[in-house]
PDB file of C-alpha atoms in Angstrom:
ATOM      1  CA  MET A  34       0.000   0.000   0.000  1.00 52.00           C
ATOM      2  CA  GLU A  35       1.406   3.373  -1.013  1.00 62.00           C
ATOM      3  CA  LYS A  36       1.671   6.202   1.488  1.00 72.00           C
ATOM      4  CA  THR A  37      -0.746   9.038   0.843  1.00 73.00           C
ATOM      5  CA  ARG A  38       1.636  11.872   0.209  1.00 93.00           C
ATOM      6  CA  TYR A  39      -0.855  14.646  -0.576  1.00 96.00           C
ATOM      7  CA  CYS A  40      -3.913  15.982   1.191  1.00 95.00           C
ATOM      8  CA  LEU A  41      -6.853  18.262   0.496  1.00 95.00           C
ATOM      9  CA  ALA A  42      -8.670  19.683   3.516  1.00 94.00           C
ATOM     10  CA  LYS A  43     -12.070  21.390   3.195  1.00 92.00           C
ATOM     11  CA  ASP A  44     -14.108  23.196   5.815  1.00 90.00           C
ATOM     12  CA  SER A  45     -17.749  24.301   5.868  1.00 85.00           C
ATOM     13  CA  PHE A  46     -16.813  27.947   5.206  1.00 86.00           C
ATOM     14  CA  GLY A  47     -15.444  27.306   1.724  1.00 83.00           C
ATOM     15  CA  HIS A  48     -11.762  27.134   2.646  1.00 87.00           C
ATOM     16  CA  TYR A  49      -9.570  24.610   0.867  1.00 90.00           C
ATOM     17  CA  VAL A  50      -6.019  23.814   1.923  1.00 93.00           C
ATOM     18  CA  TYR A  51      -3.916  21.429  -0.115  1.00 94.00           C
ATOM     19  CA  GLY A  52      -0.352  20.241  -0.314  1.00 95.00           C
ATOM     20  CA  GLU A  53       1.828  17.554   1.163  1.00 95.00           C
ATOM     21  CA  THR A  54      -0.002  15.738   3.957  1.00 95.00           C
ATOM     22  CA  ASP A  55       2.362  16.788   6.767  1.00 95.00           C
ATOM     23  CA  ASP A  56       2.150  20.458   5.732  1.00 95.00           C
ATOM     24  CA  VAL A  57      -1.655  20.425   5.541  1.00 95.00           C
ATOM     25  CA  LEU A  58      -1.992  18.743   8.931  1.00 94.00           C
ATOM     26  CA  LEU A  59       0.410  21.268  10.445  1.00 95.00           C
ATOM     27  CA  PHE A  60      -1.583  24.135   8.894  1.00 93.00           C
ATOM     28  CA  ILE A  61      -4.981  22.980  10.196  1.00 93.00           C
ATOM     29  CA  LYS A  62      -3.764  21.917  13.651  1.00 92.00           C
ATOM     30  CA  PRO A  63      -4.322  25.376  15.244  1.00 91.00           C
ATOM     31  CA  ASN A  64      -7.846  25.390  13.755  1.00 79.00           C
ATOM     32  CA  GLN A  65      -9.152  22.252  15.449  1.00 80.00           C
ATOM     33  CA  ASP A  66     -12.391  24.002  16.412  1.00 88.00           C
ATOM     34  CA  ILE A  67     -13.258  23.945  12.684  1.00 89.00           C
ATOM     35  CA  GLU A  68     -14.481  20.671  11.211  1.00 92.00           C
ATOM     36  CA  TRP A  69     -12.161  19.725   8.341  1.00 94.00           C
ATOM     37  CA  LYS A  70     -12.906  17.017   5.783  1.00 94.00           C
ATOM     38  CA  LEU A  71      -9.655  15.405   4.722  1.00 95.00           C
ATOM     39  CA  HIS A  72      -9.063  13.715   1.380  1.00 95.00           C
ATOM     40  CA  PHE A  73      -5.773  11.932   0.731  1.00 96.00           C
ATOM     41  CA  TYR A  74      -4.015  11.327  -2.590  1.00 95.00           C
ATOM     42  CA  VAL A  75      -1.030   9.297  -3.726  1.00 94.00           C
ATOM     43  CA  ASP A  76      -0.517  11.246  -6.966  1.00 93.00           C
ATOM     44  CA  ILE A  77      -0.242  15.018  -7.199  1.00 93.00           C
ATOM     45  CA  GLU A  78      -2.093  14.935 -10.522  1.00 94.00           C
ATOM     46  CA  ASP A  79      -5.192  13.493  -8.817  1.00 94.00           C
ATOM     47  CA  LEU A  80      -5.038  16.159  -6.121  1.00 93.00           C
ATOM     48  CA  LEU A  81      -4.669  19.026  -8.601  1.00 91.00           C
ATOM     49  CA  HIS A  82      -7.471  17.623 -10.769  1.00 92.00           C
ATOM     50  CA  THR A  83      -9.804  17.611  -7.748  1.00 89.00           C
ATOM     51  CA  VAL A  84      -8.861  21.166  -6.774  1.00 87.00           C
ATOM     52  CA  LYS A  85      -9.284  22.438 -10.337  1.00 85.00           C
ATOM     53  CA  ASN A  86     -12.663  20.768 -10.790  1.00 82.00           C
ATOM     54  CA  SER A  87     -14.259  21.649  -7.472  1.00 76.00           C
ATOM     55  CA  LYS A  88     -17.703  23.025  -8.244  1.00 65.00           C
ATOM     56  CA  GLU A  89     -18.644  25.331  -5.395  1.00 64.00           C
ATOM     57  CA  LYS A  90     -21.628  27.651  -5.794  1.00 61.00           C
ATOM     58  CA  ARG A  91     -20.191  30.195  -3.404  1.00 63.00           C
ATOM     59  CA  PRO A  92     -16.800  31.900  -3.353  1.00 62.00           C
ATOM     60  CA  VAL A  93     -14.002  29.797  -1.929  1.00 73.00           C
ATOM     61  CA  ILE A  94     -10.583  30.472  -0.512  1.00 80.00           C
ATOM     62  CA  ILE A  95      -7.904  28.086  -1.732  1.00 82.00           C
ATOM     63  CA  ILE A  96      -4.582  27.877   0.090  1.00 82.00           C
ATOM     64  CA  ASP A  97      -1.797  26.155  -1.821  1.00 86.00           C
ATOM     65  CA  LEU A  98       0.959  24.749   0.410  1.00 88.00           C
ATOM     66  CA  LEU A  99       2.924  23.129  -2.431  1.00 78.00           C
TER      67      LEU A  99
END
């Protein structure tokens, strides 16, 4: 089983944070009062495809930690 190297975190306010898993987890750690949905990826192409194709109806804030 391959290690999931990349992560996308989403919260209910429309914030997206993505990058290498350790960096994303470090970024969201101080914000534990916010519920984050985590999605893990082995390939960066899959992660970037998901970020590019996210279809939100409201404005979002995307934070790139790559």
